[in-house]
Amino acid sequence: MRSETRWDVITFGETMLRLSPPHYMRLEEATSLEVRIGGAESNVAVALCRLGLRACWWSRLPNTPLGRRIENELRRWGVDTSAVIWDSDPKARTGLYFLDFGVAPRATEVYYDRAASAASAIGPEDVDAQRIAEARLLHVTGITPALSARCAAAVRYAIEAAKRAGTRVCFDTNYRARLWSPEAARTTLEPLLPYVDLLIAPHEEARLLFALTEEKERMARALHDRYGIETVVVTCGGDGAYAFSPSGEHFAAPYPIAYVVDRVGAGDAFDAGVIYGYLQQNISLGLEMGMAMAALKHTLPGDLLLCTFEEIEAVRTAHHQTSPSSIRR
Ligand SMILES: Nc1ncnc2c1ncn2[C@@H]1O[C@H](COP(=O)(O)OP(=O)(O)O)[C@@H](O)[C@H]1O
Ligand SMILES: O=C(O)C(=O)C[C@H](O)[C@H](O)COP(=O)(O)O
C-alpha cells in the first residue's frame, strides 16, 4: 500500500440525529427524547479514531443547529470533517431516526424520518476524487445507495475513483429493510462488488441479497469465488465471524456480553476493528479487534464506540475478566 497518505480511511454517508426515549419507554408515551447522533459510516470513523487512525468523513448537512450538532460532535471525537458540504437551503433537512428500545421477546424498532434529507441529495459531482486518492482505504456501505439514485451513483463514482487511485475499497452490505427491498438492493449492490477489496456482510444478508445458500463457515469463500473479492468477512451475530483472505481462512469467537446496554452500532464498531487489521495486512487481528469492539459497543449507550485503545486491547487479549459487578478503583 502507498506510504504518503493524508488519511487512513475516508468515508461518506448520512449521519442522522438519533432520538430515543429514556428507560425503555415507548415512543408513544415518551415525554422526553435523548438526542445523539448515528450513521453507519461516521460510527466507523469515530471508532477508527479511537484506535489512533486518521479518518475523514463527509456528507451534505443543512447549515442549521441540527446539521452543526452532527459535524461538531464528529469533530469532537477526532474525525476530519473538513470536506462536509453545507447546504444553505433553509428547507434542507437533517435525517432523523427514532429508536424504540426493546429487550427479548420485544425487538428494538428503528423508525426513519430521513426522506429528502440533505444527505440523500449527494451526487457524483459531490465526490472529491482527489481526497479519495489521498486515503489508504475508502469505506462505503449499502445504506447510502438505498437513499436515492443520486446517492447510488455517488457511491459507484467514489468506488471507481478509489480503484483508479489505488485506494483500497471496503464495503459493508448494511441492508436496511425499511429503506428498500432485497431485489432492489441486489440490483444496485451486485455491480459494485467486483470493485471491492474488503467485503463485510452478515451471513443472513449474504443469503437474502445474493441468494447464496452456503452455511456460515463457507459463505466468505462463496462470496470471494462469485465476485472475485480479495478479502471477505462474514458476521454471524453471537456465533462469531469468519474471514476468507489471501492469508487463509480465519474465525473469531465472540466475547461474552454480560448485559446489553445498547447494541446499535456494534456492526460498525466491528467494521472499524476489521479495517484496522486489514490495513496491517492482518485480517486475523482485524477479526479479533472487531469482536472486542463489537462486544464493548454493546455496553455503551449511543451509536458511538467511545472506548480507549487500552480497553479494547484488554478485552481482545482477555487480560482480565470483567464480572457484572466488577468496579475498578
Ligand atoms: N450476542 C452477541 N454476543 C457477542 N457478540 C455479538 C453478539 N451479537 C453480535 N455480536 C457481535 O457484534 C457484531 C455485529 O453484529 P451482527 O449482528 O453480526 O452484525 P450487524 O450489527 O452488522 O447486523 C458481530 O460480528 C458480533 O461480533
Ligand atoms: O443509517 C442507518 O440506516 C443506520 O442504521 C445507522 C445505524 O445507527 C448504524 O449503522 C448501526 O448499525 P449496526 O452497527 O449494524 O447496529
Short mmCIF file of C-alpha atoms and ligand atoms in Angstrom, two decimals:
data_model
loop_
_atom_site.label_atom_id
_atom_site.label_comp_id
_atom_site.label_asym_id
_atom_site.label_seq_id
_atom_site.Cartn_x
_atom_site.Cartn_y
_atom_site.Cartn_z
CA MET A 1 0.00 0.00 0.00
CA ARG A 2 1.09 3.61 -0.54
CA SER A 3 3.01 5.30 2.26
CA GLU A 4 2.30 9.01 1.60
CA THR A 5 -1.34 9.45 2.57
CA ARG A 6 -3.36 12.09 4.37
CA TRP A 7 -5.89 9.72 5.93
CA ASP A 8 -6.02 6.04 6.69
CA VAL A 9 -9.72 5.91 5.88
CA ILE A 10 -12.10 8.21 4.02
CA THR A 11 -15.82 7.56 4.21
CA PHE A 12 -19.12 9.24 3.43
CA GLY A 13 -22.80 8.72 4.04
CA GLU A 14 -25.70 10.07 6.02
CA THR A 15 -25.42 10.78 9.72
CA MET A 16 -28.71 11.40 11.48
CA LEU A 17 -29.89 12.73 14.77
CA ARG A 18 -30.91 9.74 16.85
CA LEU A 19 -33.88 10.28 19.16
CA SER A 20 -34.73 7.69 21.80
CA PRO A 21 -36.97 7.62 24.87
CA PRO A 22 -35.30 7.06 28.25
CA HIS A 23 -35.72 3.90 30.35
CA TYR A 24 -37.22 1.62 27.68
CA MET A 25 -40.27 3.88 27.42
CA ARG A 26 -42.24 3.60 24.23
CA LEU A 27 -42.12 6.34 21.66
CA GLU A 28 -45.89 6.55 22.01
CA GLU A 29 -45.66 7.67 25.62
CA ALA A 30 -42.26 9.38 25.97
CA THR A 31 -42.28 12.97 27.17
CA SER A 32 -38.56 13.48 26.51
CA LEU A 33 -36.13 12.07 23.97
CA GLU A 34 -32.39 11.61 24.27
CA VAL A 35 -30.58 13.27 21.35
CA ARG A 36 -27.49 11.58 19.97
CA ILE A 37 -26.02 11.14 16.51
CA GLY A 38 -25.71 8.00 14.41
CA GLY A 39 -24.75 6.97 10.92
CA ALA A 40 -23.03 3.78 9.82
CA GLU A 41 -20.05 5.45 8.13
CA SER A 42 -19.42 8.11 10.78
CA ASN A 43 -19.78 5.46 13.51
CA VAL A 44 -16.92 3.61 11.81
CA ALA A 45 -14.89 6.84 11.51
CA VAL A 46 -15.22 7.58 15.24
CA ALA A 47 -14.22 4.02 16.19
CA LEU A 48 -11.18 4.25 13.88
CA CYS A 49 -10.11 7.47 15.61
CA ARG A 50 -10.29 5.65 18.97
CA LEU A 51 -7.75 3.22 17.50
CA GLY A 52 -5.44 6.10 16.60
CA LEU A 53 -6.16 6.02 12.86
CA ARG A 54 -6.78 9.13 10.75
CA ALA A 55 -10.37 9.17 9.50
CA CYS A 56 -12.12 11.65 7.21
CA TRP A 57 -15.93 11.62 6.93
CA TRP A 58 -18.05 13.83 4.74
CA SER A 59 -21.69 14.31 3.86
CA ARG A 60 -24.16 17.03 2.95
CA LEU A 61 -25.51 18.68 6.08
CA PRO A 62 -28.00 21.52 6.49
CA ASN A 63 -26.32 24.65 7.82
CA THR A 64 -28.66 24.69 10.81
CA PRO A 65 -28.20 23.91 14.51
CA LEU A 66 -29.18 20.29 13.73
CA GLY A 67 -26.59 19.88 10.99
CA ARG A 68 -23.93 21.65 13.05
CA ARG A 69 -24.65 19.38 16.02
CA ILE A 70 -23.65 16.39 13.88
CA GLU A 71 -20.48 17.93 12.47
CA ASN A 72 -19.37 19.37 15.84
CA GLU A 73 -19.77 16.03 17.55
CA LEU A 74 -17.85 14.07 14.94
CA ARG A 75 -15.05 16.65 15.03
CA ARG A 76 -15.02 16.39 18.82
CA TRP A 77 -14.19 12.69 18.54
CA GLY A 78 -11.31 13.34 16.17
CA VAL A 79 -12.91 12.83 12.76
CA ASP A 80 -11.73 15.15 9.97
CA THR A 81 -14.92 16.85 8.79
CA SER A 82 -13.27 19.47 6.59
CA ALA A 83 -14.92 18.12 3.43
CA VAL A 84 -18.51 18.40 4.71
CA ILE A 85 -20.75 20.15 2.17
CA TRP A 86 -23.01 22.69 3.89
CA ASP A 87 -26.49 23.05 2.41
CA SER A 88 -27.69 26.62 2.92
CA ASP A 89 -31.22 25.98 1.62
CA PRO A 90 -33.46 26.90 4.60
CA LYS A 91 -35.66 23.90 3.71
CA ALA A 92 -32.71 21.46 3.87
CA ARG A 93 -33.48 18.57 6.22
CA THR A 94 -31.35 16.67 8.71
CA GLY A 95 -32.13 12.95 8.70
CA LEU A 96 -33.68 11.67 11.92
CA TYR A 97 -34.08 8.23 13.38
CA PHE A 98 -36.22 7.24 16.31
CA LEU A 99 -35.34 4.23 18.42
CA ASP A 100 -37.85 2.23 20.44
CA PHE A 101 -35.59 0.08 22.60
CA GLY A 102 -36.77 -3.45 23.29
CA VAL A 103 -35.48 -6.49 25.12
CA ALA A 104 -36.35 -10.03 24.01
CA PRO A 105 -39.02 -11.01 23.19
CA ARG A 106 -39.72 -7.41 22.08
CA ALA A 107 -37.43 -6.23 19.27
CA THR A 108 -35.76 -2.84 19.16
CA GLU A 109 -37.50 -0.86 16.41
CA VAL A 110 -35.98 1.88 14.25
CA TYR A 111 -38.23 4.47 12.61
CA TYR A 112 -36.59 6.65 9.99
CA ASP A 113 -37.55 10.20 9.13
CA ARG A 114 -34.91 10.82 6.52
CA ALA A 115 -36.67 11.03 3.13
CA ALA A 116 -35.48 14.09 1.15
CA SER A 117 -32.73 14.84 3.67
CA ALA A 118 -29.75 16.94 2.61
CA ALA A 119 -27.59 13.78 2.55
CA SER A 120 -29.97 11.99 0.20
CA ALA A 121 -29.16 14.67 -2.42
CA ILE A 122 -25.46 13.69 -2.51
CA GLY A 123 -24.50 13.07 -6.12
CA PRO A 124 -21.38 12.07 -8.06
CA GLU A 125 -20.35 15.72 -8.50
CA ASP A 126 -20.05 15.98 -4.69
CA VAL A 127 -17.43 13.21 -4.59
CA ASP A 128 -13.90 14.61 -4.36
CA ALA A 129 -11.76 12.05 -6.20
CA GLN A 130 -8.58 13.83 -5.10
CA ARG A 131 -9.43 13.30 -1.44
CA ILE A 132 -10.17 9.64 -2.09
CA ALA A 133 -6.75 9.35 -3.74
CA GLU A 134 -5.22 10.76 -0.55
CA ALA A 135 -6.55 7.95 1.65
CA ARG A 136 -5.38 4.37 2.10
CA LEU A 137 -8.92 2.99 2.15
CA LEU A 138 -12.42 4.13 1.14
CA HIS A 139 -15.21 2.76 3.35
CA VAL A 140 -18.77 2.78 2.00
CA THR A 141 -21.91 0.88 2.90
CA GLY A 142 -25.12 -0.37 1.34
CA ILE A 143 -27.14 2.24 3.23
CA THR A 144 -26.02 5.16 1.04
CA PRO A 145 -27.17 3.67 -2.31
CA ALA A 146 -30.55 2.98 -0.66
CA LEU A 147 -31.13 6.69 0.00
CA SER A 148 -31.57 7.85 -3.62
CA ALA A 149 -30.48 7.14 -7.19
CA ARG A 150 -28.06 10.09 -6.90
CA CYS A 151 -26.53 8.59 -3.75
CA ALA A 152 -26.17 5.24 -5.51
CA ALA A 153 -24.38 6.95 -8.40
CA ALA A 154 -22.12 8.78 -5.92
CA VAL A 155 -21.10 5.52 -4.27
CA ARG A 156 -20.31 3.97 -7.62
CA TYR A 157 -18.32 7.03 -8.69
CA ALA A 158 -16.36 7.03 -5.39
CA ILE A 159 -15.52 3.34 -5.71
CA GLU A 160 -14.32 3.81 -9.28
CA ALA A 161 -12.23 6.81 -8.21
CA ALA A 162 -10.67 4.70 -5.45
CA LYS A 163 -9.83 1.93 -7.90
CA ARG A 164 -8.14 4.38 -10.29
CA ALA A 165 -6.09 5.85 -7.43
CA GLY A 166 -5.05 2.58 -5.81
CA THR A 167 -7.11 3.33 -2.67
CA ARG A 168 -8.48 0.12 -1.16
CA VAL A 169 -12.27 -0.25 -1.03
CA CYS A 170 -14.14 -1.63 1.99
CA PHE A 171 -17.87 -2.27 1.65
CA ASP A 172 -20.40 -3.31 4.30
CA THR A 173 -23.70 -4.53 2.84
CA ASN A 174 -25.64 -3.00 5.79
CA TYR A 175 -29.04 -3.97 4.37
CA ARG A 176 -31.89 -1.87 5.77
CA ALA A 177 -35.28 -3.43 5.02
CA ARG A 178 -37.03 -0.17 5.90
CA LEU A 179 -35.22 1.59 3.03
CA TRP A 180 -35.50 -0.87 0.13
CA SER A 181 -36.35 -4.40 -0.96
CA PRO A 182 -33.77 -7.23 -1.22
CA GLU A 183 -34.31 -7.26 -5.01
CA ALA A 184 -33.62 -3.52 -5.36
CA ALA A 185 -30.56 -3.87 -3.11
CA ARG A 186 -29.22 -6.75 -5.15
CA THR A 187 -29.69 -4.92 -8.46
CA THR A 188 -27.78 -1.89 -7.17
CA LEU A 189 -25.12 -3.52 -5.00
CA GLU A 190 -24.09 -6.52 -7.09
CA PRO A 191 -22.37 -4.45 -9.83
CA LEU A 192 -20.24 -2.77 -7.15
CA LEU A 193 -18.84 -5.97 -5.70
CA PRO A 194 -16.11 -6.67 -8.29
CA TYR A 195 -14.51 -3.32 -7.28
CA VAL A 196 -14.47 -4.20 -3.57
CA ASP A 197 -11.25 -5.33 -1.84
CA LEU A 198 -12.73 -5.98 1.61
CA LEU A 199 -16.38 -7.04 1.92
CA ILE A 200 -18.13 -7.28 5.29
CA ALA A 201 -21.56 -8.90 5.29
CA PRO A 202 -23.74 -10.52 7.93
CA HIS A 203 -24.44 -14.14 6.99
CA GLU A 204 -28.18 -13.65 6.71
CA GLU A 205 -27.69 -10.62 4.41
CA ALA A 206 -25.48 -12.65 2.08
CA ARG A 207 -28.27 -15.23 1.85
CA LEU A 208 -31.03 -12.66 1.42
CA LEU A 209 -29.33 -10.30 -1.04
CA PHE A 210 -27.20 -12.64 -3.13
CA ALA A 211 -29.27 -15.82 -2.93
CA LEU A 212 -26.31 -17.82 -1.66
CA THR A 213 -27.20 -20.87 0.37
CA GLU A 214 -23.83 -21.67 1.98
CA GLU A 215 -23.59 -22.30 5.70
CA LYS A 216 -21.77 -19.68 7.73
CA GLU A 217 -18.38 -21.43 7.60
CA ARG A 218 -18.47 -21.46 3.77
CA MET A 219 -20.11 -18.12 2.99
CA ALA A 220 -16.98 -15.93 2.90
CA ARG A 221 -15.34 -18.23 0.38
CA ALA A 222 -18.54 -18.36 -1.70
CA LEU A 223 -18.62 -14.55 -1.91
CA HIS A 224 -14.92 -14.50 -2.83
CA ASP A 225 -15.46 -17.09 -5.55
CA ARG A 226 -18.53 -15.47 -7.06
CA TYR A 227 -17.41 -11.82 -7.07
CA GLY A 228 -13.61 -12.09 -7.01
CA ILE A 229 -13.33 -10.12 -3.75
CA GLU A 230 -9.89 -10.43 -2.19
CA THR A 231 -10.96 -10.46 1.46
CA VAL A 232 -14.44 -11.31 2.72
CA VAL A 233 -15.67 -11.19 6.32
CA VAL A 234 -19.00 -12.78 7.23
CA THR A 235 -20.51 -11.92 10.62
CA CYS A 236 -22.83 -14.30 12.44
CA GLY A 237 -24.07 -12.28 15.44
CA GLY A 238 -23.45 -14.18 18.66
CA ASP A 239 -21.81 -17.05 16.70
CA GLY A 240 -18.69 -15.09 15.73
CA ALA A 241 -17.26 -14.08 12.37
CA TYR A 242 -15.44 -15.81 9.52
CA ALA A 243 -12.92 -14.43 7.03
CA PHE A 244 -11.61 -15.64 3.71
CA SER A 245 -8.40 -13.82 2.72
CA PRO A 246 -5.07 -14.26 0.92
CA SER A 247 -3.62 -15.39 4.26
CA GLY A 248 -6.22 -18.15 4.52
CA GLU A 249 -9.45 -18.71 6.40
CA HIS A 250 -9.94 -17.30 9.88
CA PHE A 251 -12.58 -17.38 12.60
CA ALA A 252 -13.04 -15.27 15.71
CA ALA A 253 -15.40 -16.20 18.51
CA PRO A 254 -17.46 -13.54 20.24
CA TYR A 255 -16.56 -12.23 23.68
CA PRO A 256 -19.22 -12.76 26.33
CA ILE A 257 -21.51 -9.79 26.95
CA ALA A 258 -22.98 -9.76 30.46
CA TYR A 259 -25.67 -7.18 29.83
CA VAL A 260 -26.68 -5.39 26.66
CA VAL A 261 -26.88 -1.64 27.25
CA ASP A 262 -27.31 -0.72 23.56
CA ARG A 263 -26.38 -2.95 20.62
CA VAL A 264 -26.89 -0.33 17.92
CA GLY A 265 -23.54 0.39 16.31
CA ALA A 266 -21.96 -2.97 17.17
CA GLY A 267 -21.67 -3.85 13.48
CA ASP A 268 -19.99 -0.52 12.75
CA ALA A 269 -17.58 -0.94 15.68
CA PHE A 270 -16.78 -4.39 14.32
CA ASP A 271 -16.05 -2.90 10.88
CA ALA A 272 -13.53 -0.47 12.37
CA GLY A 273 -11.65 -3.32 14.02
CA VAL A 274 -11.61 -5.33 10.79
CA ILE A 275 -10.30 -2.31 8.85
CA TYR A 276 -7.60 -1.78 11.50
CA GLY A 277 -6.30 -5.31 10.95
CA TYR A 278 -6.78 -5.20 7.18
CA LEU A 279 -4.61 -2.08 6.89
CA GLN A 280 -1.86 -4.04 8.66
CA GLN A 281 -2.45 -6.99 6.34
CA ASN A 282 -3.51 -8.99 9.37
CA ILE A 283 -7.15 -9.99 8.96
CA SER A 284 -6.96 -12.38 11.88
CA LEU A 285 -6.06 -9.42 14.14
CA GLY A 286 -8.87 -7.47 12.43
CA LEU A 287 -11.45 -10.11 13.34
CA GLU A 288 -10.28 -10.13 16.96
CA MET A 289 -10.29 -6.34 17.20
CA GLY A 290 -13.70 -6.23 15.58
CA MET A 291 -15.11 -8.77 18.00
CA ALA A 292 -13.68 -6.94 21.03
CA MET A 293 -15.02 -3.62 19.76
CA ALA A 294 -18.46 -5.05 18.94
CA ALA A 295 -18.64 -6.56 22.44
CA LEU A 296 -17.65 -3.25 24.04
CA LYS A 297 -20.20 -1.36 21.95
CA HIS A 298 -22.97 -3.49 23.49
CA THR A 299 -22.00 -1.96 26.87
CA LEU A 300 -22.29 1.69 25.80
CA PRO A 301 -25.33 3.88 25.13
CA GLY A 302 -25.46 5.57 21.73
CA ASP A 303 -24.16 4.58 18.32
CA LEU A 304 -20.55 5.53 19.03
CA LEU A 305 -17.81 3.33 20.45
CA LEU A 306 -16.22 5.74 22.90
CA CYS A 307 -13.63 3.30 24.26
CA THR A 308 -9.90 3.64 24.65
CA PHE A 309 -7.43 1.53 22.73
CA GLU A 310 -6.36 0.00 26.05
CA GLU A 311 -9.92 -1.06 26.89
CA ILE A 312 -10.25 -2.73 23.51
CA GLU A 313 -6.89 -4.48 23.90
CA ALA A 314 -7.84 -5.68 27.38
CA VAL A 315 -10.95 -7.38 26.01
CA ARG A 316 -9.18 -8.71 22.93
CA THR A 317 -6.34 -10.27 24.84
CA ALA A 318 -8.60 -11.19 27.80
CA HIS A 319 -6.05 -9.93 30.32
CA HIS A 320 -8.88 -9.56 32.78
CA GLN A 321 -12.36 -10.94 33.09
CA THR A 322 -14.85 -8.25 33.99
CA SER A 323 -17.69 -9.73 36.00
CA PRO A 324 -21.06 -7.96 36.01
CA SER A 325 -20.25 -6.48 39.41
CA SER A 326 -16.61 -5.53 38.91
CA ILE A 327 -15.59 -1.99 39.77
CA ARG A 328 -12.04 -0.85 39.04
CA ARG A 329 -10.88 1.76 41.57
N1 LIG B 1 -24.91 -11.81 21.35
C1 LIG B 1 -23.69 -11.43 20.96
N2 LIG B 1 -22.61 -11.78 21.69
C2 LIG B 1 -21.38 -11.41 21.32
N3 LIG B 1 -21.11 -10.69 20.22
C3 LIG B 1 -22.14 -10.31 19.46
C4 LIG B 1 -23.46 -10.66 19.78
N4 LIG B 1 -24.28 -10.16 18.83
C5 LIG B 1 -23.48 -9.51 17.96
N5 LIG B 1 -22.20 -9.60 18.35
C6 LIG B 1 -21.06 -9.01 17.68
O1 LIG B 1 -21.42 -7.83 17.01
C7 LIG B 1 -21.00 -7.92 15.64
C8 LIG B 1 -22.04 -7.31 14.77
O2 LIG B 1 -23.25 -7.97 14.96
P1 LIG B 1 -24.05 -8.65 13.77
O3 LIG B 1 -25.45 -8.81 14.26
O4 LIG B 1 -23.36 -9.88 13.30
O5 LIG B 1 -23.93 -7.58 12.61
P2 LIG B 1 -24.80 -6.29 12.30
O6 LIG B 1 -24.95 -5.48 13.56
O7 LIG B 1 -23.97 -5.59 11.27
O8 LIG B 1 -26.10 -6.79 11.75
C9 LIG B 1 -20.80 -9.39 15.36
O9 LIG B 1 -19.72 -9.59 14.50
C10 LIG B 1 -20.52 -9.99 16.70
O10 LIG B 1 -19.14 -10.00 16.90
O1 LIG B 2 -28.06 4.88 8.60
C1 LIG B 2 -28.70 3.89 9.02
O2 LIG B 2 -29.64 3.41 8.42
C2 LIG B 2 -28.32 3.25 10.26
O3 LIG B 2 -28.83 2.19 10.53
C3 LIG B 2 -27.32 3.85 11.15
C4 LIG B 2 -27.16 2.90 12.31
O4 LIG B 2 -27.40 3.55 13.51
C5 LIG B 2 -25.87 2.14 12.34
O5 LIG B 2 -25.42 1.73 11.08
C6 LIG B 2 -25.89 0.99 13.31
O6 LIG B 2 -25.86 -0.29 12.71
P1 LIG B 2 -25.23 -1.58 13.44
O7 LIG B 2 -23.79 -1.24 13.72
O8 LIG B 2 -25.39 -2.68 12.47
O9 LIG B 2 -26.01 -1.75 14.70
#
